[in-house]
Coordinates of C-alpha atoms and ligand atoms in Angstrom, one line a residue:
M11 CA 220.5 241.4 -125.5
T12 CA 220.0 239.8 -122.1
R13 CA 216.7 239.0 -120.5
Y14 CA 216.3 239.2 -116.6
I15 CA 214.3 237.2 -114.1
F16 CA 214.3 238.6 -110.8
I17 CA 213.6 236.1 -107.7
T18 CA 212.4 237.4 -104.5
G19 CA 211.2 235.5 -101.6
G20 CA 208.5 236.2 -98.9
N21 CA 207.3 235.1 -95.5
V22 CA 210.2 233.0 -94.2
S23 CA 213.8 232.3 -95.0
S24 CA 215.0 228.9 -96.3
L25 CA 212.0 228.6 -98.7
G26 CA 214.4 227.4 -101.4
K27 CA 214.9 230.4 -103.6
G28 CA 218.4 229.1 -104.6
I29 CA 217.1 225.7 -105.6
T30 CA 214.1 227.5 -107.4
S31 CA 216.6 229.6 -109.3
A32 CA 218.8 226.7 -110.2
S33 CA 216.0 224.6 -111.3
I34 CA 214.7 227.4 -113.6
G35 CA 218.2 227.7 -115.0
R36 CA 218.3 224.1 -115.7
L37 CA 215.0 224.2 -117.6
L38 CA 216.1 227.1 -119.7
K39 CA 219.5 225.5 -120.5
A40 CA 217.7 222.3 -121.6
R41 CA 216.1 224.6 -124.2
G42 CA 219.5 225.7 -125.5
I43 CA 219.3 229.1 -123.8
N44 CA 222.7 230.5 -122.3
V45 CA 221.8 231.1 -118.7
S46 CA 223.8 232.6 -115.8
V47 CA 222.7 233.5 -112.2
I48 CA 223.7 236.1 -109.6
K49 CA 223.1 235.7 -105.9
I50 CA 222.8 239.0 -104.3
D51 CA 223.3 238.7 -100.3
P52 CA 222.2 241.7 -98.3
Y53 CA 224.6 241.3 -95.5
L54 CA 227.5 243.6 -94.9
N55 CA 230.3 241.1 -95.3
V56 CA 232.2 241.6 -98.5
D57 CA 232.1 237.9 -99.0
A58 CA 231.1 234.7 -97.3
G59 CA 234.8 233.7 -96.7
T60 CA 234.8 235.4 -93.2
M61 CA 231.8 233.7 -91.9
N62 CA 232.0 230.4 -90.1
P63 CA 229.9 227.3 -91.1
F64 CA 227.5 227.7 -88.1
Q65 CA 226.5 231.2 -89.4
H66 CA 226.4 230.5 -93.1
G67 CA 226.8 226.9 -94.0
E68 CA 229.5 226.1 -96.4
V69 CA 231.7 228.6 -98.2
Y70 CA 231.5 227.7 -101.9
V71 CA 234.5 228.5 -103.9
T72 CA 234.5 229.3 -107.6
D73 CA 237.3 228.8 -110.3
D74 CA 238.4 232.3 -110.0
G75 CA 238.8 232.0 -106.2
A76 CA 235.7 233.9 -104.9
E77 CA 234.4 232.6 -101.6
T78 CA 230.6 232.7 -102.1
D79 CA 227.2 231.8 -100.8
L80 CA 226.5 228.0 -101.1
D81 CA 223.6 228.9 -103.6
L82 CA 226.3 229.3 -106.2
G83 CA 226.9 225.6 -105.7
H84 CA 223.2 224.7 -106.3
Y85 CA 223.5 226.8 -109.6
E86 CA 226.7 225.2 -110.8
R87 CA 225.4 221.8 -110.1
F88 CA 222.0 222.2 -111.5
I89 CA 222.9 224.2 -114.6
D90 CA 226.4 222.6 -115.1
I91 CA 228.0 226.0 -115.6
E92 CA 231.1 227.7 -114.1
L93 CA 230.4 231.0 -112.2
S94 CA 232.8 233.7 -110.9
K95 CA 233.1 236.4 -108.4
R96 CA 230.8 238.5 -110.5
N97 CA 228.0 236.0 -109.6
N98 CA 227.7 236.8 -106.0
V99 CA 227.0 240.4 -105.0
T100 CA 226.9 241.6 -101.3
T101 CA 225.9 244.8 -99.6
G102 CA 229.6 244.8 -98.2
Q103 CA 230.9 245.0 -101.9
I104 CA 228.5 247.6 -102.9
Y105 CA 229.2 250.0 -100.1
D106 CA 232.8 249.4 -100.5
S107 CA 232.8 250.6 -104.0
V108 CA 230.6 253.5 -103.3
I109 CA 232.7 254.6 -100.4
R110 CA 235.9 254.3 -102.4
N111 CA 234.4 256.2 -105.2
E112 CA 233.5 258.9 -102.8
R113 CA 237.0 259.1 -101.3
E114 CA 238.4 259.5 -104.7
G115 CA 235.9 262.4 -105.3
K116 CA 234.2 260.7 -108.2
Y117 CA 230.7 262.0 -107.1
L118 CA 231.9 265.7 -107.9
G119 CA 230.9 267.2 -104.7
G120 CA 227.4 265.5 -104.6
C121 CA 225.7 264.2 -101.5
V122 CA 226.1 260.4 -101.6
Q123 CA 222.8 258.5 -100.9
V124 CA 221.3 255.1 -101.0
I125 CA 219.1 256.4 -104.0
P126 CA 220.8 256.9 -106.5
H127 CA 224.3 256.0 -105.6
I128 CA 223.8 252.5 -103.9
T129 CA 221.0 251.6 -106.3
N130 CA 223.1 252.6 -109.4
E131 CA 226.0 250.6 -108.0
I132 CA 223.7 247.4 -107.6
K133 CA 222.4 248.0 -111.2
H134 CA 226.0 248.3 -112.5
R135 CA 226.8 245.0 -110.9
I136 CA 223.8 243.2 -112.5
R137 CA 224.8 244.7 -115.9
L138 CA 228.5 243.7 -115.5
A139 CA 227.5 240.1 -114.7
A140 CA 225.1 240.1 -117.7
R141 CA 227.7 241.5 -120.0
E142 CA 230.6 239.1 -118.8
S143 CA 228.5 235.9 -118.8
R144 CA 227.1 236.9 -122.2
A145 CA 223.8 235.4 -120.9
E146 CA 220.6 235.2 -122.8
V147 CA 218.9 235.1 -119.5
L148 CA 220.3 236.2 -116.2
L149 CA 218.6 235.1 -113.2
V150 CA 219.0 237.4 -110.2
E151 CA 218.2 235.8 -106.8
I152 CA 217.8 238.5 -104.1
G153 CA 218.6 237.0 -100.7
G154 CA 216.5 237.6 -97.5
T155 CA 212.8 238.0 -97.3
V156 CA 210.7 240.8 -98.7
G157 CA 210.1 243.2 -95.9
D158 CA 213.8 243.0 -94.4
I159 CA 215.4 246.5 -94.1
E160 CA 218.6 245.2 -95.6
S161 CA 217.0 244.0 -98.9
Q162 CA 215.1 247.3 -99.5
P163 CA 217.8 249.0 -101.7
Y164 CA 218.0 245.7 -103.8
L165 CA 214.2 245.6 -104.6
E166 CA 214.3 249.4 -105.5
A167 CA 217.2 248.8 -107.8
I168 CA 215.4 245.9 -109.7
R169 CA 212.2 248.1 -109.9
Q170 CA 214.3 250.7 -111.7
F171 CA 216.2 248.2 -113.6
R172 CA 213.1 246.7 -115.3
N173 CA 212.0 250.2 -116.7
E174 CA 215.6 250.7 -117.9
V175 CA 215.9 247.6 -119.8
G176 CA 212.2 247.5 -121.1
R177 CA 209.5 246.0 -119.1
E178 CA 209.1 243.1 -121.7
H179 CA 212.9 242.1 -121.0
A180 CA 212.5 241.3 -117.4
I181 CA 210.0 239.5 -115.2
N182 CA 209.7 239.1 -111.3
L183 CA 209.2 236.0 -109.8
H184 CA 208.1 235.7 -106.1
L185 CA 208.3 232.7 -103.9
T186 CA 206.1 232.3 -101.1
L187 CA 204.9 229.7 -98.4
V188 CA 201.4 228.2 -98.7
P189 CA 201.2 226.3 -95.2
F190 CA 198.7 223.4 -94.6
L191 CA 196.8 224.1 -91.5
G192 CA 195.8 220.8 -89.9
A193 CA 192.9 222.2 -87.9
A194 CA 191.3 223.8 -90.9
G195 CA 192.3 220.8 -93.1
E196 CA 193.3 223.1 -95.9
L197 CA 196.3 225.0 -97.5
K198 CA 196.2 228.7 -96.6
T199 CA 197.0 231.6 -99.0
K200 CA 197.0 234.5 -96.8
L201 CA 200.7 234.6 -96.1
T202 CA 201.2 234.7 -99.9
Q203 CA 198.7 237.6 -100.3
H204 CA 200.4 239.6 -97.6
S205 CA 203.8 239.1 -99.1
V206 CA 202.7 240.0 -102.5
K207 CA 201.0 243.2 -101.0
E208 CA 204.5 244.2 -99.4
L209 CA 206.1 243.8 -102.8
R210 CA 203.5 245.8 -104.4
G211 CA 204.2 248.4 -101.8
I212 CA 207.6 248.8 -103.2
G213 CA 206.3 249.0 -106.8
I214 CA 206.8 245.5 -107.8
Q215 CA 204.1 243.3 -109.2
P216 CA 205.1 239.7 -109.5
D217 CA 204.6 238.0 -112.9
L218 CA 204.9 234.5 -111.5
I219 CA 204.2 233.2 -108.0
V220 CA 205.9 230.1 -106.8
C221 CA 204.3 228.5 -103.8
R222 CA 206.4 226.2 -101.5
T223 CA 203.7 223.5 -100.2
K224 CA 203.6 220.2 -98.8
C225 CA 201.6 218.8 -101.9
A226 CA 200.9 220.4 -105.3
L227 CA 198.4 223.1 -105.4
K228 CA 195.0 222.2 -106.5
E229 CA 193.2 224.4 -109.1
D230 CA 191.0 226.2 -106.5
V231 CA 194.0 227.3 -104.5
K232 CA 195.7 228.6 -107.5
A233 CA 192.6 230.5 -108.5
K234 CA 192.3 232.2 -105.2
I235 CA 196.1 233.3 -105.3
S236 CA 195.6 234.3 -108.9
L237 CA 192.4 236.4 -108.1
F238 CA 194.1 238.1 -104.7
C239 CA 197.5 238.6 -106.2
D240 CA 196.6 239.7 -109.7
V241 CA 198.3 237.1 -111.8
P242 CA 197.0 234.7 -114.3
K243 CA 196.2 231.4 -112.9
E244 CA 198.8 229.5 -115.0
C245 CA 201.4 231.7 -113.4
V246 CA 200.7 230.3 -109.9
I247 CA 203.4 227.4 -109.7
S248 CA 203.4 224.7 -107.2
A249 CA 206.8 223.8 -105.5
P250 CA 205.7 220.9 -103.4
D251 CA 208.2 219.3 -101.0
T252 CA 210.5 216.6 -102.5
S253 CA 212.7 214.1 -100.9
E254 CA 215.3 214.8 -103.6
I255 CA 216.1 218.5 -104.6
Y256 CA 217.0 217.2 -108.3
E257 CA 213.2 216.6 -108.7
V258 CA 212.5 220.2 -108.5
P259 CA 213.0 221.1 -112.1
M260 CA 210.6 218.3 -113.2
N261 CA 208.0 219.5 -110.9
F262 CA 208.3 223.1 -112.4
E263 CA 208.2 221.4 -115.9
K264 CA 204.8 219.9 -114.9
D265 CA 203.4 223.3 -114.3
G266 CA 204.8 224.6 -117.5
M267 CA 206.8 227.2 -115.8
A268 CA 209.7 227.4 -118.4
D269 CA 207.2 227.9 -121.2
I270 CA 205.5 230.6 -119.4
I271 CA 208.7 232.5 -118.8
L272 CA 210.0 232.1 -122.3
E273 CA 206.6 233.4 -123.6
R274 CA 206.8 236.4 -121.3
L275 CA 210.4 237.1 -122.4
A276 CA 209.5 236.7 -126.1
L277 CA 212.1 233.9 -126.4
K278 CA 211.2 231.0 -128.9
P279 CA 213.7 228.1 -128.3
E280 CA 213.2 225.0 -130.5
E281 CA 214.7 222.3 -128.4
N282 CA 213.9 220.9 -125.0
E283 CA 216.6 218.4 -124.0
L284 CA 216.0 217.0 -120.5
S285 CA 216.9 213.4 -121.2
D286 CA 220.3 213.6 -119.3
W287 CA 218.5 215.1 -116.3
K288 CA 215.8 212.4 -116.4
D289 CA 218.4 209.7 -116.8
M290 CA 220.2 210.9 -113.7
L291 CA 216.9 210.9 -111.6
D292 CA 216.2 207.4 -112.9
R293 CA 219.5 206.1 -111.7
L294 CA 219.1 208.1 -108.3
A295 CA 215.6 206.4 -107.9
N296 CA 216.6 202.8 -108.8
P297 CA 219.9 201.9 -107.0
D298 CA 221.2 198.4 -106.8
G299 CA 221.9 198.6 -103.2
K300 CA 223.2 201.0 -100.4
V301 CA 226.6 202.1 -99.2
R302 CA 227.2 203.9 -95.8
I303 CA 229.6 206.6 -95.6
A304 CA 230.8 208.3 -92.3
V305 CA 231.7 212.0 -93.0
V306 CA 233.8 212.9 -89.9
G307 CA 233.3 216.6 -89.5
K308 CA 233.3 219.5 -86.8
Y309 CA 230.4 221.5 -88.0
I310 CA 227.9 218.6 -88.2
Q311 CA 225.0 220.4 -86.5
I312 CA 224.7 222.4 -89.8
R313 CA 224.2 220.0 -92.6
D314 CA 224.7 222.8 -95.0
S315 CA 228.2 223.1 -93.8
Y316 CA 229.1 220.0 -95.9
L317 CA 226.6 220.6 -98.8
S318 CA 228.8 220.3 -101.6
I319 CA 230.5 217.1 -100.3
L320 CA 227.0 215.5 -99.5
E321 CA 225.9 216.2 -103.0
A322 CA 229.3 215.1 -104.5
L323 CA 228.8 211.8 -102.4
K324 CA 225.3 211.5 -103.9
H325 CA 226.6 212.0 -107.4
G326 CA 229.2 209.3 -106.7
G327 CA 226.2 207.1 -106.0
I328 CA 224.5 208.0 -109.2
A329 CA 227.5 207.0 -111.1
N330 CA 227.8 203.6 -109.3
K331 CA 224.0 203.1 -109.0
V332 CA 224.1 202.8 -105.3
E333 CA 222.2 204.8 -102.6
V334 CA 224.7 206.7 -100.7
D335 CA 223.7 206.9 -96.8
S336 CA 225.9 209.7 -95.6
T337 CA 226.1 210.2 -91.8
L338 CA 227.7 213.2 -90.3
I339 CA 229.8 212.3 -87.2
D340 CA 231.2 214.8 -84.8
S341 CA 234.9 214.2 -84.8
S342 CA 235.3 215.1 -81.1
R343 CA 233.1 212.0 -80.2
L344 CA 235.9 210.0 -81.7
E345 CA 238.4 211.2 -79.4
K346 CA 237.1 208.7 -76.8
S347 CA 237.9 205.0 -77.8
A348 CA 234.2 204.0 -77.5
G349 CA 233.5 206.7 -80.2
L350 CA 235.2 204.6 -82.9
K351 CA 232.2 202.2 -82.7
L352 CA 230.4 205.0 -84.8
L353 CA 232.6 204.1 -87.8
E354 CA 232.0 200.3 -87.7
K355 CA 229.3 200.2 -90.1
A356 CA 230.9 202.6 -92.7
N357 CA 231.7 201.3 -96.1
G358 CA 233.8 204.5 -96.5
V359 CA 235.2 207.2 -94.3
L360 CA 235.4 210.9 -95.5
V361 CA 237.3 213.5 -93.6
P362 CA 236.4 216.9 -94.8
G363 CA 237.9 220.4 -94.5
G364 CA 237.9 222.7 -91.6
F365 CA 239.5 225.3 -89.5
G366 CA 240.8 225.4 -85.7
T367 CA 241.9 223.1 -83.2
R368 CA 238.5 221.4 -81.9
G369 CA 238.0 218.0 -83.0
I370 CA 241.3 217.6 -84.9
E371 CA 242.3 214.5 -82.7
G372 CA 239.1 212.8 -83.7
K373 CA 239.8 213.4 -87.3
V374 CA 243.3 211.9 -86.9
R375 CA 241.7 208.9 -85.2
A376 CA 239.1 208.5 -88.0
V377 CA 242.0 208.3 -90.6
Q378 CA 243.8 205.8 -88.6
Y379 CA 240.7 203.5 -88.3
A380 CA 240.3 203.7 -92.1
R381 CA 244.0 203.1 -92.8
E382 CA 244.4 200.2 -90.3
N383 CA 241.0 198.6 -91.4
D384 CA 241.5 199.2 -95.0
V385 CA 238.2 201.1 -95.2
P386 CA 237.9 203.3 -98.4
F387 CA 239.1 206.7 -97.3
L388 CA 238.8 210.2 -99.0
G389 CA 240.4 213.1 -97.2
I390 CA 239.6 216.7 -98.4
C391 CA 241.8 219.6 -97.3
L392 CA 241.9 219.5 -93.5
G393 CA 241.1 215.8 -94.2
M394 CA 244.5 215.4 -96.1
Q395 CA 246.2 217.3 -93.5
S396 CA 244.8 214.9 -90.9
A397 CA 245.8 212.0 -92.8
V398 CA 249.5 213.3 -93.1
I399 CA 249.5 213.9 -89.2
E400 CA 248.2 210.4 -88.5
F401 CA 250.7 208.7 -91.0
A402 CA 253.7 210.8 -89.5
R403 CA 252.8 209.9 -85.7
N404 CA 251.6 206.3 -86.2
V405 CA 253.6 205.0 -89.1
C406 CA 256.7 207.2 -89.2
G407 CA 257.1 207.3 -85.4
L408 CA 257.3 211.2 -85.4
R409 CA 256.0 211.7 -82.0
G410 CA 254.0 214.9 -81.5
A411 CA 253.7 215.6 -85.3
H412 CA 251.1 218.1 -86.1
S413 CA 250.1 221.0 -88.2
S414 CA 251.5 224.4 -87.0
E415 CA 247.9 225.6 -87.4
F416 CA 247.1 223.7 -84.2
D417 CA 250.4 223.3 -82.4
P418 CA 252.9 226.1 -83.3
E419 CA 255.4 224.4 -81.0
T420 CA 255.2 221.0 -82.5
P421 CA 258.6 219.2 -82.9
H422 CA 257.4 217.9 -86.3
P423 CA 255.3 220.5 -88.3
V424 CA 254.4 218.0 -90.9
I425 CA 251.8 220.6 -92.1
D426 CA 253.0 224.1 -92.1
L427 CA 252.0 227.7 -93.1
M428 CA 252.5 228.3 -96.9
P429 CA 255.4 230.6 -97.4
D430 CA 253.4 233.3 -99.3
Q431 CA 250.9 233.3 -96.3
R432 CA 253.6 234.3 -93.6
H433 CA 253.1 238.0 -93.8
I434 CA 249.4 238.1 -94.2
S435 CA 247.4 239.6 -91.5
D436 CA 244.0 240.2 -93.1
K437 CA 241.6 237.3 -92.9
G438 CA 239.3 238.1 -95.9
G439 CA 240.0 236.8 -99.3
T440 CA 243.8 236.0 -98.4
M441 CA 243.9 232.2 -98.5
R442 CA 245.1 230.2 -101.5
L443 CA 241.8 230.3 -103.3
G444 CA 240.5 229.1 -106.4
S445 CA 241.7 226.8 -109.4
Y446 CA 245.2 225.6 -109.5
P447 CA 246.8 222.9 -112.0
C448 CA 247.9 219.6 -110.5
V449 CA 249.9 216.8 -112.3
L450 CA 248.9 213.3 -111.4
A451 CA 251.6 210.3 -111.0
S452 CA 250.7 207.7 -113.7
K453 CA 249.3 204.5 -112.0
S454 CA 248.1 206.3 -109.0
Q455 CA 244.6 205.7 -107.7
A456 CA 243.7 209.3 -108.6
A457 CA 245.0 208.9 -112.1
Q458 CA 242.8 205.8 -112.4
C459 CA 239.8 207.8 -111.4
Y460 CA 240.5 210.9 -113.5
K461 CA 241.8 208.9 -116.5
K462 CA 244.1 211.7 -117.3
K463 CA 247.5 213.3 -116.0
N464 CA 246.7 217.0 -115.9
I465 CA 243.8 218.3 -113.8
E466 CA 242.7 221.6 -112.2
E467 CA 240.9 221.8 -109.0
R468 CA 239.8 224.5 -106.4
H469 CA 241.6 225.4 -103.3
R470 CA 240.8 227.2 -100.0
H471 CA 243.6 226.9 -97.4
R472 CA 246.6 228.5 -95.8
F473 CA 248.6 225.5 -94.7
E474 CA 250.3 222.8 -96.9
F475 CA 252.4 219.5 -96.5
N476 CA 255.8 220.5 -95.2
N477 CA 258.4 219.1 -97.9
E478 CA 261.0 218.5 -95.2
Y479 CA 259.1 215.3 -94.5
R480 CA 258.5 214.1 -98.1
E481 CA 261.5 211.7 -98.1
K482 CA 260.9 210.2 -94.7
M483 CA 257.2 209.6 -95.1
G484 CA 257.6 208.4 -98.7
E485 CA 260.0 205.7 -97.4
Q486 CA 257.3 204.4 -95.1
G487 CA 254.8 203.9 -98.2
L488 CA 253.0 207.3 -98.4
E489 CA 252.9 208.4 -102.0
F490 CA 252.8 212.0 -103.3
C491 CA 250.5 211.3 -106.3
G492 CA 249.4 214.8 -107.2
L493 CA 251.8 217.8 -107.3
S494 CA 251.7 221.4 -108.5
P495 CA 253.3 221.6 -112.0
D496 CA 256.7 222.8 -110.5
G497 CA 256.7 219.8 -108.1
R498 CA 256.7 222.0 -105.0
L499 CA 253.4 221.6 -103.6
V500 CA 251.7 218.3 -102.5
E501 CA 248.2 218.3 -103.7
I502 CA 247.3 214.6 -103.4
I503 CA 248.6 211.8 -101.0
E504 CA 247.9 208.1 -101.3
Y505 CA 248.5 205.1 -99.4
P506 CA 248.7 202.5 -101.9
K507 CA 248.7 199.5 -99.6
N508 CA 244.9 200.1 -99.1
G509 CA 242.2 199.6 -101.6
F510 CA 241.3 203.3 -101.8
F511 CA 243.1 205.7 -99.8
V512 CA 243.3 209.0 -101.3
A513 CA 243.4 212.6 -99.8
T514 CA 243.6 216.0 -101.6
Q515 CA 244.7 219.3 -100.5
F516 CA 242.1 220.8 -102.8
H517 CA 238.2 220.5 -102.7
P518 CA 236.9 218.2 -105.7
E519 CA 233.4 218.5 -104.2
F520 CA 233.0 221.8 -105.7
K521 CA 233.3 220.5 -109.3
S522 CA 231.0 217.5 -109.1
R523 CA 227.7 217.6 -110.8
P524 CA 224.7 215.1 -110.7
T525 CA 224.9 214.7 -114.4
R526 CA 228.8 214.6 -114.4
P527 CA 229.9 213.1 -111.1
H528 CA 233.4 214.0 -110.0
P529 CA 236.1 211.3 -110.8
L530 CA 237.3 210.9 -107.2
F531 CA 233.8 210.7 -105.7
E532 CA 232.9 208.1 -108.2
G533 CA 236.0 206.2 -107.4
F534 CA 235.5 206.5 -103.6
I535 CA 232.0 205.1 -104.0
R536 CA 233.0 202.5 -106.3
A537 CA 235.3 201.4 -103.6
A538 CA 232.6 201.7 -100.9
R539 CA 230.3 199.6 -103.0
G540 CA 233.0 196.8 -103.1
H541 CA 233.5 197.1 -99.4
A542 CA 229.6 196.8 -98.9
G543 CA 229.7 193.9 -101.2
V544 CA 226.8 195.2 -103.2
Ligands
LIG627 N1 242.7 224.9 -91.9 C1 243.3 224.4 -93.2 C2 244.2 225.4 -93.8 O1 244.0 226.7 -93.7 C3 242.5 223.5 -94.0 C4 241.6 224.4 -94.8 C5 240.5 223.7 -95.2 O2 240.2 222.5 -94.9 N2 239.5 224.2 -96.2 O3 245.1 224.8 -94.6

C-alpha cells in the first residue's frame, strides 16, 4: 500500500519545492524505502517539450522519452532513480484526456465539469504513478503557488485523495518563505501565516511546514509558526539557504524531518544509510584544486537552461576531487574574433545542445578553438553537430558545410534531418526521444571512460550526422566511435589526435548522479584537471 506526501508551496515561486521533494526522497531512500515522485505542472502545455528554455529552463528527458520539467532531474539525481512519463502530470494532459473521453461519449450524457471530472482524472494519474512505480511512498509536488487559479483543481483533488486513501496514509507539507527584514532585525512569519490560511480555506491543513530562510529558524520563530498555523513545533522545519543544493537533505536530517514523516505515515524502517551521500559532500567540500570550464551556450541568461549539464560537470568534479568553475558564455560573443579571449582561461570547453540559427557560428568557433589548441572538449547534441560542421569546413575543406536545420541550401549538409522526421509536422513529442542503445568502438576515448562496449543514452533531436560524409571525414582523422547497433546512426564522434575530444548526439548529462558521476563527465573533467595541472 502506497503512502503519499503532498508538497505545496506558498508566497512566491522558486522557493525550492523541487529540491525539497528530492531531498525528502533521498532521506526516505536512505531508510530503505522505495520512493517515487510526481511533479504536477498546472500549465496547459501537454509537456515541457514545446517551451523554450527562456520560458522554462531545460527540458529534462526520461528514459522512456518524456520531455519533462527540470524538477524530474532533481528527483533522479538526488534519489538515484529512473522516472517515466507518468512522473510529470500537466493540466494539458488532464484536459486532453477528459475532452477525449467526452468526445468518445464515456461520460454517458453527463455534464462534464472541473469537479468531479477533472479532479477524478488528477486522482487517477496519481494512483497510476503509485501503481506503476510500486512506491511505498509517493511524493506529489504541486507546481505553482497556493492561491494561483491554475492550481486550484489540484489542491481540491489532493484534499479528496487523502480522504479516499485514509487520512493516516497521506500527509501535507507546505513550503513557505520566512524573510529577514533588516529594519526590524528579525525573521518575519506573517507570510507563512497567510499562506497556511489560504491553504486551509481550500480545506487542507498542513502537517509539516518547511520554511525557506537565510539562516536556520530559532526556537521562538518555530514556536510562533506552530501557534499560528496549528502544527506541532517539531513539524516546523528550517530550510536555510545553502551554497550547495546537495546539502539540503542533511539540513532536513538535522531537524529530524524524515523521522517525523515516517512516524506520521506509520512506517518503521530499520536502517539509515546516508554514508554515500556524506562521502559525496565531503569530496565536494574538499577539492584538491580548481578547473575552469567554458560552457558555450545560447540560452545563458537562464542558468536553469543548462541545469543538468552544470550538475553533471559538478559530478565530474566530485569524481576527480576538483572544484569545477563553470562559466556560461554566450556563443554569439565568439562570433567576433575578440570574443575568443573568453575561452583563454578555460581548461575545458563544453558546447551543449540547442535549436535555431542564432549563435551557431560562435559554437563552431568554440569547437575550432578547442580542436586547434588541444583543450579538452565535450560536445553534446547541437555541440556534436557543431563539431562536425567545424571539421567539415576547416579540416576537410568543405566550404559552406552546415546543418540543413540552419542552411537548407548548404552545398554540404553534413548534418541533415533524420529520414523518419521528414514527414512530421507536429512539434510536440515528435523528436527522436529517450533512451537508445549505442555500441562503442574499442580503444576509443569513450570506451575508456565507460569501461564497456554497450551503452544506452537519452536523446532529443531531429537532425543527425549525414552518412554520405562518413568516409571523407574519416579519412581526415575524425572517428565515429559510437554507433547505433545497426551501424546506421552516428552517436559519438572523436578526434583522437587531441587528448580529449568527444562529442555525442545524445545527452549524457541526464544520467549523471552526484553519487554516480557520468563516465564522460568524469573523463572530461579528468582531462581538464590534467590541462589545469592540478
Ligand atoms: N537542433 C538539433 C536537432 O534537432 C540539436 C538538438 C539538441 O541539441 N537537443 O537535431
